[in-house]
JSON list of C-alpha atoms in Angstrom, two decimals:
[
{"chain": "A", "resi": 1, "resn": "UNK", "atom": "CA", "xyz": [114.17, 115.76, -67.91]},
{"chain": "A", "resi": 2, "resn": "UNK", "atom": "CA", "xyz": [111.75, 118.66, -67.64]},
{"chain": "A", "resi": 3, "resn": "UNK", "atom": "CA", "xyz": [111.92, 121.25, -70.48]},
{"chain": "A", "resi": 4, "resn": "UNK", "atom": "CA", "xyz": [111.30, 124.98, -70.33]},
{"chain": "A", "resi": 5, "resn": "UNK", "atom": "CA", "xyz": [108.05, 126.01, -68.67]},
{"chain": "A", "resi": 6, "resn": "UNK", "atom": "CA", "xyz": [106.04, 129.18, -68.90]},
{"chain": "A", "resi": 7, "resn": "UNK", "atom": "CA", "xyz": [103.12, 130.62, -67.02]},
{"chain": "A", "resi": 8, "resn": "UNK", "atom": "CA", "xyz": [100.42, 131.54, -67.49]},
{"chain": "A", "resi": 9, "resn": "UNK", "atom": "CA", "xyz": [99.68, 129.81, -70.80]},
{"chain": "A", "resi": 10, "resn": "UNK", "atom": "CA", "xyz": [97.27, 132.62, -71.62]},
{"chain": "A", "resi": 11, "resn": "UNK", "atom": "CA", "xyz": [96.72, 135.94, -70.21]},
{"chain": "A", "resi": 12, "resn": "UNK", "atom": "CA", "xyz": [94.04, 138.59, -70.98]},
{"chain": "A", "resi": 13, "resn": "UNK", "atom": "CA", "xyz": [94.37, 142.06, -69.47]},
{"chain": "A", "resi": 14, "resn": "UNK", "atom": "CA", "xyz": [93.01, 145.49, -69.87]},
{"chain": "A", "resi": 15, "resn": "UNK", "atom": "CA", "xyz": [94.87, 148.36, -71.46]},
{"chain": "A", "resi": 16, "resn": "UNK", "atom": "CA", "xyz": [96.88, 150.17, -68.82]},
{"chain": "A", "resi": 17, "resn": "UNK", "atom": "CA", "xyz": [97.34, 147.23, -66.40]},
{"chain": "A", "resi": 18, "resn": "UNK", "atom": "CA", "xyz": [100.62, 145.65, -65.61]},
{"chain": "A", "resi": 19, "resn": "UNK", "atom": "CA", "xyz": [101.47, 141.99, -66.30]},
{"chain": "A", "resi": 20, "resn": "UNK", "atom": "CA", "xyz": [104.06, 139.53, -65.19]},
{"chain": "A", "resi": 21, "resn": "UNK", "atom": "CA", "xyz": [105.08, 136.51, -67.20]},
{"chain": "A", "resi": 22, "resn": "UNK", "atom": "CA", "xyz": [107.22, 133.72, -65.79]},
{"chain": "A", "resi": 23, "resn": "UNK", "atom": "CA", "xyz": [109.74, 131.40, -67.22]},
{"chain": "A", "resi": 24, "resn": "UNK", "atom": "CA", "xyz": [111.47, 128.32, -65.57]},
{"chain": "A", "resi": 25, "resn": "UNK", "atom": "CA", "xyz": [114.35, 127.29, -67.60]},
{"chain": "A", "resi": 26, "resn": "UNK", "atom": "CA", "xyz": [115.84, 123.82, -67.94]},
{"chain": "A", "resi": 27, "resn": "UNK", "atom": "CA", "xyz": [117.83, 122.99, -64.72]},
{"chain": "A", "resi": 28, "resn": "UNK", "atom": "CA", "xyz": [121.42, 123.67, -65.25]},
{"chain": "A", "resi": 29, "resn": "UNK", "atom": "CA", "xyz": [120.91, 126.19, -68.17]},
{"chain": "A", "resi": 30, "resn": "UNK", "atom": "CA", "xyz": [122.86, 129.33, -67.51]},
{"chain": "A", "resi": 31, "resn": "UNK", "atom": "CA", "xyz": [121.48, 131.32, -70.37]},
{"chain": "A", "resi": 32, "resn": "UNK", "atom": "CA", "xyz": [117.90, 132.51, -70.68]},
{"chain": "A", "resi": 33, "resn": "UNK", "atom": "CA", "xyz": [116.18, 134.43, -73.41]},
{"chain": "A", "resi": 34, "resn": "UNK", "atom": "CA", "xyz": [112.93, 136.11, -74.05]},
{"chain": "A", "resi": 35, "resn": "UNK", "atom": "CA", "xyz": [111.44, 136.60, -77.49]},
{"chain": "A", "resi": 36, "resn": "UNK", "atom": "CA", "xyz": [108.12, 138.01, -78.65]},
{"chain": "A", "resi": 37, "resn": "UNK", "atom": "CA", "xyz": [106.05, 136.56, -81.54]},
{"chain": "A", "resi": 38, "resn": "UNK", "atom": "CA", "xyz": [103.42, 138.88, -83.03]},
{"chain": "A", "resi": 39, "resn": "UNK", "atom": "CA", "xyz": [101.65, 139.00, -86.44]},
{"chain": "A", "resi": 40, "resn": "UNK", "atom": "CA", "xyz": [103.12, 142.15, -87.46]},
{"chain": "A", "resi": 41, "resn": "UNK", "atom": "CA", "xyz": [106.76, 141.81, -86.33]},
{"chain": "A", "resi": 42, "resn": "UNK", "atom": "CA", "xyz": [107.40, 138.12, -86.47]},
{"chain": "A", "resi": 43, "resn": "UNK", "atom": "CA", "xyz": [109.86, 136.69, -83.81]},
{"chain": "A", "resi": 44, "resn": "UNK", "atom": "CA", "xyz": [111.85, 139.32, -82.05]},
{"chain": "A", "resi": 45, "resn": "UNK", "atom": "CA", "xyz": [114.58, 138.97, -79.49]},
{"chain": "A", "resi": 46, "resn": "UNK", "atom": "CA", "xyz": [113.79, 140.93, -76.24]},
{"chain": "A", "resi": 47, "resn": "UNK", "atom": "CA", "xyz": [116.37, 140.24, -73.56]},
{"chain": "A", "resi": 48, "resn": "UNK", "atom": "CA", "xyz": [119.19, 137.63, -72.70]},
{"chain": "A", "resi": 49, "resn": "UNK", "atom": "CA", "xyz": [120.53, 136.62, -69.33]},
{"chain": "A", "resi": 50, "resn": "UNK", "atom": "CA", "xyz": [123.83, 134.79, -69.04]},
{"chain": "A", "resi": 51, "resn": "UNK", "atom": "CA", "xyz": [125.01, 133.60, -65.62]},
{"chain": "A", "resi": 52, "resn": "UNK", "atom": "CA", "xyz": [125.82, 136.58, -63.41]},
{"chain": "A", "resi": 53, "resn": "UNK", "atom": "CA", "xyz": [126.68, 138.94, -66.27]},
{"chain": "A", "resi": 54, "resn": "UNK", "atom": "CA", "xyz": [124.61, 142.16, -66.93]},
{"chain": "A", "resi": 55, "resn": "UNK", "atom": "CA", "xyz": [121.63, 141.25, -69.27]},
{"chain": "A", "resi": 56, "resn": "UNK", "atom": "CA", "xyz": [121.52, 142.19, -72.90]},
{"chain": "A", "resi": 57, "resn": "UNK", "atom": "CA", "xyz": [118.48, 144.35, -72.93]},
{"chain": "A", "resi": 58, "resn": "UNK", "atom": "CA", "xyz": [118.96, 145.58, -76.43]},
{"chain": "A", "resi": 59, "resn": "UNK", "atom": "CA", "xyz": [115.67, 144.12, -77.76]},
{"chain": "A", "resi": 60, "resn": "UNK", "atom": "CA", "xyz": [113.27, 145.64, -75.28]},
{"chain": "A", "resi": 61, "resn": "UNK", "atom": "CA", "xyz": [110.90, 147.83, -77.28]},
{"chain": "A", "resi": 62, "resn": "UNK", "atom": "CA", "xyz": [110.27, 150.46, -74.47]},
{"chain": "A", "resi": 63, "resn": "UNK", "atom": "CA", "xyz": [110.97, 151.31, -70.91]},
{"chain": "A", "resi": 64, "resn": "UNK", "atom": "CA", "xyz": [107.60, 149.60, -70.04]},
{"chain": "A", "resi": 65, "resn": "UNK", "atom": "CA", "xyz": [109.24, 146.19, -70.51]},
{"chain": "A", "resi": 66, "resn": "UNK", "atom": "CA", "xyz": [111.68, 144.87, -67.88]},
{"chain": "A", "resi": 67, "resn": "UNK", "atom": "CA", "xyz": [112.90, 141.50, -66.94]},
{"chain": "A", "resi": 68, "resn": "UNK", "atom": "CA", "xyz": [114.73, 139.95, -63.97]},
{"chain": "A", "resi": 69, "resn": "UNK", "atom": "CA", "xyz": [116.22, 136.63, -63.27]},
{"chain": "A", "resi": 70, "resn": "UNK", "atom": "CA", "xyz": [116.26, 135.57, -59.65]},
{"chain": "A", "resi": 71, "resn": "UNK", "atom": "CA", "xyz": [119.03, 133.24, -58.40]},
{"chain": "A", "resi": 72, "resn": "UNK", "atom": "CA", "xyz": [120.12, 132.43, -61.91]},
{"chain": "A", "resi": 73, "resn": "UNK", "atom": "CA", "xyz": [116.99, 130.34, -62.45]},
{"chain": "A", "resi": 74, "resn": "UNK", "atom": "CA", "xyz": [113.50, 131.68, -62.86]},
{"chain": "A", "resi": 75, "resn": "UNK", "atom": "CA", "xyz": [112.83, 134.78, -64.85]},
{"chain": "A", "resi": 76, "resn": "UNK", "atom": "CA", "xyz": [109.91, 137.27, -64.83]},
{"chain": "A", "resi": 77, "resn": "UNK", "atom": "CA", "xyz": [109.14, 139.57, -67.73]},
{"chain": "A", "resi": 78, "resn": "UNK", "atom": "CA", "xyz": [107.12, 142.45, -66.58]},
{"chain": "A", "resi": 79, "resn": "UNK", "atom": "CA", "xyz": [105.17, 144.75, -68.86]},
{"chain": "A", "resi": 80, "resn": "UNK", "atom": "CA", "xyz": [103.90, 147.96, -67.40]},
{"chain": "A", "resi": 81, "resn": "UNK", "atom": "CA", "xyz": [100.89, 149.90, -68.50]},
{"chain": "A", "resi": 82, "resn": "UNK", "atom": "CA", "xyz": [100.09, 147.38, -71.33]},
{"chain": "A", "resi": 83, "resn": "UNK", "atom": "CA", "xyz": [99.07, 148.63, -74.68]},
{"chain": "A", "resi": 84, "resn": "UNK", "atom": "CA", "xyz": [97.20, 146.79, -77.39]},
{"chain": "A", "resi": 85, "resn": "UNK", "atom": "CA", "xyz": [100.38, 146.49, -79.51]},
{"chain": "A", "resi": 86, "resn": "UNK", "atom": "CA", "xyz": [101.75, 144.43, -76.71]},
{"chain": "A", "resi": 87, "resn": "UNK", "atom": "CA", "xyz": [99.46, 141.47, -77.54]},
{"chain": "A", "resi": 88, "resn": "UNK", "atom": "CA", "xyz": [101.62, 138.74, -78.79]},
{"chain": "A", "resi": 89, "resn": "UNK", "atom": "CA", "xyz": [103.05, 135.43, -77.80]},
{"chain": "A", "resi": 90, "resn": "UNK", "atom": "CA", "xyz": [106.08, 135.66, -75.39]},
{"chain": "A", "resi": 91, "resn": "UNK", "atom": "CA", "xyz": [108.47, 132.86, -75.79]},
{"chain": "A", "resi": 92, "resn": "UNK", "atom": "CA", "xyz": [111.14, 131.91, -73.35]},
{"chain": "A", "resi": 93, "resn": "UNK", "atom": "CA", "xyz": [114.24, 129.80, -74.18]},
{"chain": "A", "resi": 94, "resn": "UNK", "atom": "CA", "xyz": [117.19, 128.52, -72.30]},
{"chain": "A", "resi": 95, "resn": "UNK", "atom": "CA", "xyz": [120.57, 127.07, -73.17]},
{"chain": "A", "resi": 96, "resn": "UNK", "atom": "CA", "xyz": [123.67, 125.82, -71.55]},
{"chain": "A", "resi": 97, "resn": "UNK", "atom": "CA", "xyz": [125.43, 128.99, -72.21]},
{"chain": "A", "resi": 98, "resn": "UNK", "atom": "CA", "xyz": [128.71, 129.47, -74.29]},
{"chain": "A", "resi": 99, "resn": "UNK", "atom": "CA", "xyz": [129.44, 129.96, -77.84]},
{"chain": "A", "resi": 100, "resn": "UNK", "atom": "CA", "xyz": [129.83, 126.41, -79.02]},
{"chain": "A", "resi": 101, "resn": "UNK", "atom": "CA", "xyz": [127.52, 124.33, -81.21]},
{"chain": "A", "resi": 102, "resn": "UNK", "atom": "CA", "xyz": [126.11, 122.69, -78.14]},
{"chain": "A", "resi": 103, "resn": "UNK", "atom": "CA", "xyz": [124.60, 125.96, -77.10]},
{"chain": "A", "resi": 104, "resn": "UNK", "atom": "CA", "xyz": [121.19, 125.33, -78.64]},
{"chain": "A", "resi": 105, "resn": "UNK", "atom": "CA", "xyz": [118.35, 127.23, -77.29]},
{"chain": "A", "resi": 106, "resn": "UNK", "atom": "CA", "xyz": [115.32, 125.23, -76.15]},
{"chain": "A", "resi": 107, "resn": "UNK", "atom": "CA", "xyz": [111.93, 126.97, -76.07]},
{"chain": "A", "resi": 108, "resn": "UNK", "atom": "CA", "xyz": [108.97, 126.84, -73.72]},
{"chain": "A", "resi": 109, "resn": "UNK", "atom": "CA", "xyz": [105.34, 126.82, -74.86]},
{"chain": "A", "resi": 110, "resn": "UNK", "atom": "CA", "xyz": [104.98, 130.53, -74.66]},
{"chain": "A", "resi": 111, "resn": "UNK", "atom": "CA", "xyz": [102.51, 132.88, -72.97]},
{"chain": "A", "resi": 112, "resn": "UNK", "atom": "CA", "xyz": [99.74, 134.41, -75.22]},
{"chain": "A", "resi": 113, "resn": "UNK", "atom": "CA", "xyz": [99.11, 137.86, -74.09]},
{"chain": "A", "resi": 114, "resn": "UNK", "atom": "CA", "xyz": [95.92, 139.65, -75.22]},
{"chain": "A", "resi": 115, "resn": "UNK", "atom": "CA", "xyz": [95.42, 143.27, -74.32]},
{"chain": "A", "resi": 116, "resn": "UNK", "atom": "CA", "xyz": [91.93, 144.51, -74.59]},
{"chain": "B", "resi": 1, "resn": "UNK", "atom": "CA", "xyz": [123.14, 143.85, -88.58]},
{"chain": "B", "resi": 2, "resn": "UNK", "atom": "CA", "xyz": [122.22, 140.36, -89.47]},
{"chain": "B", "resi": 3, "resn": "UNK", "atom": "CA", "xyz": [119.02, 139.45, -91.35]},
{"chain": "B", "resi": 4, "resn": "UNK", "atom": "CA", "xyz": [117.31, 136.15, -92.28]},
{"chain": "B", "resi": 5, "resn": "UNK", "atom": "CA", "xyz": [114.89, 136.00, -95.09]},
{"chain": "B", "resi": 6, "resn": "UNK", "atom": "CA", "xyz": [112.35, 133.12, -95.88]},
{"chain": "B", "resi": 7, "resn": "UNK", "atom": "CA", "xyz": [110.82, 133.93, -99.23]},
{"chain": "B", "resi": 8, "resn": "UNK", "atom": "CA", "xyz": [108.13, 131.22, -99.08]},
{"chain": "B", "resi": 9, "resn": "UNK", "atom": "CA", "xyz": [105.23, 132.15, -96.70]},
{"chain": "B", "resi": 10, "resn": "UNK", "atom": "CA", "xyz": [103.50, 128.75, -97.55]},
{"chain": "B", "resi": 11, "resn": "UNK", "atom": "CA", "xyz": [104.52, 125.62, -99.04]},
{"chain": "B", "resi": 12, "resn": "UNK", "atom": "CA", "xyz": [102.55, 122.33, -99.54]},
{"chain": "B", "resi": 13, "resn": "UNK", "atom": "CA", "xyz": [103.80, 118.61, -100.09]},
{"chain": "B", "resi": 14, "resn": "UNK", "atom": "CA", "xyz": [102.15, 115.35, -100.72]},
{"chain": "B", "resi": 15, "resn": "UNK", "atom": "CA", "xyz": [102.64, 112.80, -97.92]},
{"chain": "B", "resi": 16, "resn": "UNK", "atom": "CA", "xyz": [105.81, 110.71, -98.72]},
{"chain": "B", "resi": 17, "resn": "UNK", "atom": "CA", "xyz": [107.16, 113.19, -100.99]},
{"chain": "B", "resi": 18, "resn": "UNK", "atom": "CA", "xyz": [110.17, 115.60, -100.53]},
{"chain": "B", "resi": 19, "resn": "UNK", "atom": "CA", "xyz": [109.96, 119.41, -100.05]},
{"chain": "B", "resi": 20, "resn": "UNK", "atom": "CA", "xyz": [112.66, 122.07, -99.73]},
{"chain": "B", "resi": 21, "resn": "UNK", "atom": "CA", "xyz": [112.29, 125.28, -97.67]},
{"chain": "B", "resi": 22, "resn": "UNK", "atom": "CA", "xyz": [114.45, 128.09, -98.55]},
{"chain": "B", "resi": 23, "resn": "UNK", "atom": "CA", "xyz": [116.43, 130.47, -96.33]},
{"chain": "B", "resi": 24, "resn": "UNK", "atom": "CA", "xyz": [118.95, 133.21, -97.02]},
{"chain": "B", "resi": 25, "resn": "UNK", "atom": "CA", "xyz": [120.74, 135.31, -94.56]},
{"chain": "B", "resi": 26, "resn": "UNK", "atom": "CA", "xyz": [123.09, 138.33, -94.56]},
{"chain": "B", "resi": 27, "resn": "UNK", "atom": "CA", "xyz": [125.96, 138.79, -92.19]},
{"chain": "B", "resi": 28, "resn": "UNK", "atom": "CA", "xyz": [129.57, 140.14, -92.02]},
{"chain": "B", "resi": 29, "resn": "UNK", "atom": "CA", "xyz": [130.55, 137.57, -89.42]},
{"chain": "B", "resi": 30, "resn": "UNK", "atom": "CA", "xyz": [132.60, 134.53, -90.28]},
{"chain": "B", "resi": 31, "resn": "UNK", "atom": "CA", "xyz": [131.60, 132.42, -87.22]},
{"chain": "B", "resi": 32, "resn": "UNK", "atom": "CA", "xyz": [127.98, 131.70, -86.63]},
{"chain": "B", "resi": 33, "resn": "UNK", "atom": "CA", "xyz": [125.38, 129.04, -86.24]},
{"chain": "B", "resi": 34, "resn": "UNK", "atom": "CA", "xyz": [122.23, 128.37, -88.24]},
{"chain": "B", "resi": 35, "resn": "UNK", "atom": "CA", "xyz": [119.13, 126.47, -87.16]},
{"chain": "B", "resi": 36, "resn": "UNK", "atom": "CA", "xyz": [115.81, 125.29, -88.31]},
{"chain": "B", "resi": 37, "resn": "UNK", "atom": "CA", "xyz": [113.02, 125.17, -85.74]},
{"chain": "B", "resi": 38, "resn": "UNK", "atom": "CA", "xyz": [109.48, 123.83, -86.20]},
{"chain": "B", "resi": 39, "resn": "UNK", "atom": "CA", "xyz": [106.46, 125.41, -84.62]},
{"chain": "B", "resi": 40, "resn": "UNK", "atom": "CA", "xyz": [103.28, 123.32, -84.59]},
{"chain": "B", "resi": 41, "resn": "UNK", "atom": "CA", "xyz": [100.00, 124.74, -83.56]},
{"chain": "B", "resi": 42, "resn": "UNK", "atom": "CA", "xyz": [100.76, 123.95, -79.95]},
{"chain": "B", "resi": 43, "resn": "UNK", "atom": "CA", "xyz": [103.20, 127.05, -80.14]},
{"chain": "B", "resi": 44, "resn": "UNK", "atom": "CA", "xyz": [106.23, 124.96, -78.93]},
{"chain": "B", "resi": 45, "resn": "UNK", "atom": "CA", "xyz": [109.30, 125.63, -80.86]},
{"chain": "B", "resi": 46, "resn": "UNK", "atom": "CA", "xyz": [111.08, 122.47, -81.56]},
{"chain": "B", "resi": 47, "resn": "UNK", "atom": "CA", "xyz": [114.66, 122.19, -82.85]},
{"chain": "B", "resi": 48, "resn": "UNK", "atom": "CA", "xyz": [114.82, 120.36, -86.20]},
{"chain": "B", "resi": 49, "resn": "UNK", "atom": "CA", "xyz": [118.58, 120.66, -87.15]},
{"chain": "B", "resi": 50, "resn": "UNK", "atom": "CA", "xyz": [121.60, 122.89, -86.70]},
{"chain": "B", "resi": 51, "resn": "UNK", "atom": "CA", "xyz": [124.64, 123.72, -88.75]},
{"chain": "B", "resi": 52, "resn": "UNK", "atom": "CA", "xyz": [127.97, 125.27, -87.72]},
{"chain": "B", "resi": 53, "resn": "UNK", "atom": "CA", "xyz": [129.23, 127.84, -90.20]},
{"chain": "B", "resi": 54, "resn": "UNK", "atom": "CA", "xyz": [132.69, 126.54, -90.13]},
{"chain": "B", "resi": 55, "resn": "UNK", "atom": "CA", "xyz": [131.70, 122.97, -91.12]},
{"chain": "B", "resi": 56, "resn": "UNK", "atom": "CA", "xyz": [131.45, 122.30, -94.95]},
{"chain": "B", "resi": 57, "resn": "UNK", "atom": "CA", "xyz": [129.60, 119.06, -94.47]},
{"chain": "B", "resi": 58, "resn": "UNK", "atom": "CA", "xyz": [125.84, 119.52, -94.49]},
{"chain": "B", "resi": 59, "resn": "UNK", "atom": "CA", "xyz": [123.84, 118.53, -91.33]},
{"chain": "B", "resi": 60, "resn": "UNK", "atom": "CA", "xyz": [121.58, 115.60, -91.36]},
{"chain": "B", "resi": 61, "resn": "UNK", "atom": "CA", "xyz": [119.05, 114.39, -88.88]},
{"chain": "B", "resi": 62, "resn": "UNK", "atom": "CA", "xyz": [116.94, 111.36, -90.15]},
{"chain": "B", "resi": 63, "resn": "UNK", "atom": "CA", "xyz": [114.55, 112.74, -92.73]},
{"chain": "B", "resi": 64, "resn": "UNK", "atom": "CA", "xyz": [115.70, 116.31, -92.44]},
{"chain": "B", "resi": 65, "resn": "UNK", "atom": "CA", "xyz": [118.82, 117.63, -94.16]},
{"chain": "B", "resi": 66, "resn": "UNK", "atom": "CA", "xyz": [120.23, 120.99, -95.05]},
{"chain": "B", "resi": 67, "resn": "UNK", "atom": "CA", "xyz": [121.91, 122.43, -98.11]},
{"chain": "B", "resi": 68, "resn": "UNK", "atom": "CA", "xyz": [124.32, 125.01, -96.61]},
{"chain": "B", "resi": 69, "resn": "UNK", "atom": "CA", "xyz": [125.99, 127.30, -99.13]},
{"chain": "B", "resi": 70, "resn": "UNK", "atom": "CA", "xyz": [128.19, 129.66, -97.17]},
{"chain": "B", "resi": 71, "resn": "UNK", "atom": "CA", "xyz": [129.31, 131.85, -99.97]},
{"chain": "B", "resi": 72, "resn": "UNK", "atom": "CA", "xyz": [125.88, 132.26, -101.20]},
{"chain": "B", "resi": 73, "resn": "UNK", "atom": "CA", "xyz": [124.59, 132.70, -97.60]},
{"chain": "B", "resi": 74, "resn": "UNK", "atom": "CA", "xyz": [121.93, 130.13, -98.16]},
{"chain": "B", "resi": 75, "resn": "UNK", "atom": "CA", "xyz": [120.63, 127.53, -95.77]},
{"chain": "B", "resi": 76, "resn": "UNK", "atom": "CA", "xyz": [117.69, 125.40, -97.16]},
{"chain": "B", "resi": 77, "resn": "UNK", "atom": "CA", "xyz": [115.88, 122.57, -95.29]},
{"chain": "B", "resi": 78, "resn": "UNK", "atom": "CA", "xyz": [115.01, 119.45, -97.14]},
{"chain": "B", "resi": 79, "resn": "UNK", "atom": "CA", "xyz": [112.27, 117.13, -95.64]},
{"chain": "B", "resi": 80, "resn": "UNK", "atom": "CA", "xyz": [112.26, 113.61, -97.13]},
{"chain": "B", "resi": 81, "resn": "UNK", "atom": "CA", "xyz": [109.41, 111.21, -97.02]},
{"chain": "B", "resi": 82, "resn": "UNK", "atom": "CA", "xyz": [107.06, 113.91, -95.56]},
{"chain": "B", "resi": 83, "resn": "UNK", "atom": "CA", "xyz": [104.66, 112.95, -92.80]},
{"chain": "B", "resi": 84, "resn": "UNK", "atom": "CA", "xyz": [101.34, 114.41, -91.74]},
{"chain": "B", "resi": 85, "resn": "UNK", "atom": "CA", "xyz": [103.24, 115.25, -88.47]},
{"chain": "B", "resi": 86, "resn": "UNK", "atom": "CA", "xyz": [105.67, 117.49, -90.31]},
{"chain": "B", "resi": 87, "resn": "UNK", "atom": "CA", "xyz": [102.95, 120.10, -90.94]},
{"chain": "B", "resi": 88, "resn": "UNK", "atom": "CA", "xyz": [103.86, 123.20, -88.91]},
{"chain": "B", "resi": 89, "resn": "UNK", "atom": "CA", "xyz": [105.51, 126.57, -89.38]},
{"chain": "B", "resi": 90, "resn": "UNK", "atom": "CA", "xyz": [109.27, 126.33, -89.98]},
{"chain": "B", "resi": 91, "resn": "UNK", "atom": "CA", "xyz": [111.63, 129.14, -88.82]},
{"chain": "B", "resi": 92, "resn": "UNK", "atom": "CA", "xyz": [115.16, 129.56, -90.07]},
{"chain": "B", "resi": 93, "resn": "UNK", "atom": "CA", "xyz": [117.45, 131.21, -87.36]},
{"chain": "B", "resi": 94, "resn": "UNK", "atom": "CA", "xyz": [120.81, 132.66, -87.30]},
{"chain": "B", "resi": 95, "resn": "UNK", "atom": "CA", "xyz": [122.90, 132.88, -84.09]},
{"chain": "B", "resi": 96, "resn": "UNK", "atom": "CA", "xyz": [125.92, 135.00, -83.80]},
{"chain": "B", "resi": 97, "resn": "UNK", "atom": "CA", "xyz": [128.47, 135.32, -80.86]},
{"chain": "B", "resi": 98, "resn": "UNK", "atom": "CA", "xyz": [126.07, 137.61, -79.04]},
{"chain": "B", "resi": 99, "resn": "UNK", "atom": "CA", "xyz": [123.94, 134.55, -78.38]},
{"chain": "B", "resi": 100, "resn": "UNK", "atom": "CA", "xyz": [120.54, 135.88, -79.43]},
{"chain": "B", "resi": 101, "resn": "UNK", "atom": "CA", "xyz": [118.74, 134.34, -82.38]},
{"chain": "B", "resi": 102, "resn": "UNK", "atom": "CA", "xyz": [117.64, 136.22, -85.43]},
{"chain": "B", "resi": 103, "resn": "UNK", "atom": "CA", "xyz": [114.57, 134.53, -87.12]},
{"chain": "B", "resi": 104, "resn": "UNK", "atom": "CA", "xyz": [113.18, 134.53, -90.62]},
{"chain": "B", "resi": 105, "resn": "UNK", "atom": "CA", "xyz": [109.51, 135.22, -91.16]},
{"chain": "B", "resi": 106, "resn": "UNK", "atom": "CA", "xyz": [108.66, 131.64, -91.32]},
{"chain": "B", "resi": 107, "resn": "UNK", "atom": "CA", "xyz": [107.22, 129.16, -93.80]},
{"chain": "B", "resi": 108, "resn": "UNK", "atom": "CA", "xyz": [103.98, 127.33, -93.26]},
{"chain": "B", "resi": 109, "resn": "UNK", "atom": "CA", "xyz": [104.15, 123.69, -94.39]},
{"chain": "B", "resi": 110, "resn": "UNK", "atom": "CA", "xyz": [100.98, 121.84, -95.32]},
{"chain": "B", "resi": 111, "resn": "UNK", "atom": "CA", "xyz": [101.28, 118.02, -95.79]},
{"chain": "B", "resi": 112, "resn": "UNK", "atom": "CA", "xyz": [98.51, 116.56, -97.95]},
{"chain": "B", "resi": 113, "resn": "UNK", "atom": "CA", "xyz": [97.43, 113.06, -97.37]}
]
C-alpha cells in the first residue's frame, strides 16, 4: 500500500514568510509525528497526534510553530515568520498507534525547507 | 530524560565484510523499544530492525542483527555480508511509552567495493 507522503518535497522561502508543510499518513494509522532534522540539532521530535487526544506539543521550538490534523488523517505543520534557523528537513511519520512492538513509525520522504 | 548516543560519526566496511555500529542510551524506564533506521541520500528513513526491551533474545532480520545488552544500555547493530546498497546514515532510536522517538546523532556507513 501507499506509504507516508509529504509535500512539497522542497520549499524555499524568504525570512519572515509563513510556510505550510503537508503530511499524508498511511491509511488506518491513528498516530502521526513530526520531526525536524538539521545539521546542528540532529533529529528532534516536534509534535505527536494520537487519535482524538490532545496532541503532544512538547517538542515545538517556539510559538511560531503549530500543527493540526484534520479528520484524523492529513496533517499540516505551519511555521510563521520563518527564520534562517528554521532551515531543515521536516519529517513526518505515522504508526498504528498504541504501545506495543507493532507500533513502529514509518517515515515519509521529508520536506527540505530553506529560509533565505 | 532519555538520551541516545552514537559515538561513531563515520564507519567504513569492505563489501561482503561485517561491520558493527554502536549505540548506547540512558533511561530510567524499564519498558521501552529500540530501533535502527537507515537513511540513504533519498532522505527516506527506513526501518532496519527493532527490539523490545523485555525480550532477552536479540532481534535478527536477514543480514542485520543486534546485540542488546539491557544492563549496559547498549544496542549495537551488526551488518553481515555488507552490500553497496547498505551505504547510508544509520540512526539508533529509543521509544518510550510517550510514543515519540529519541534519536542518536547518526553514523554514516561507507561500503567500499
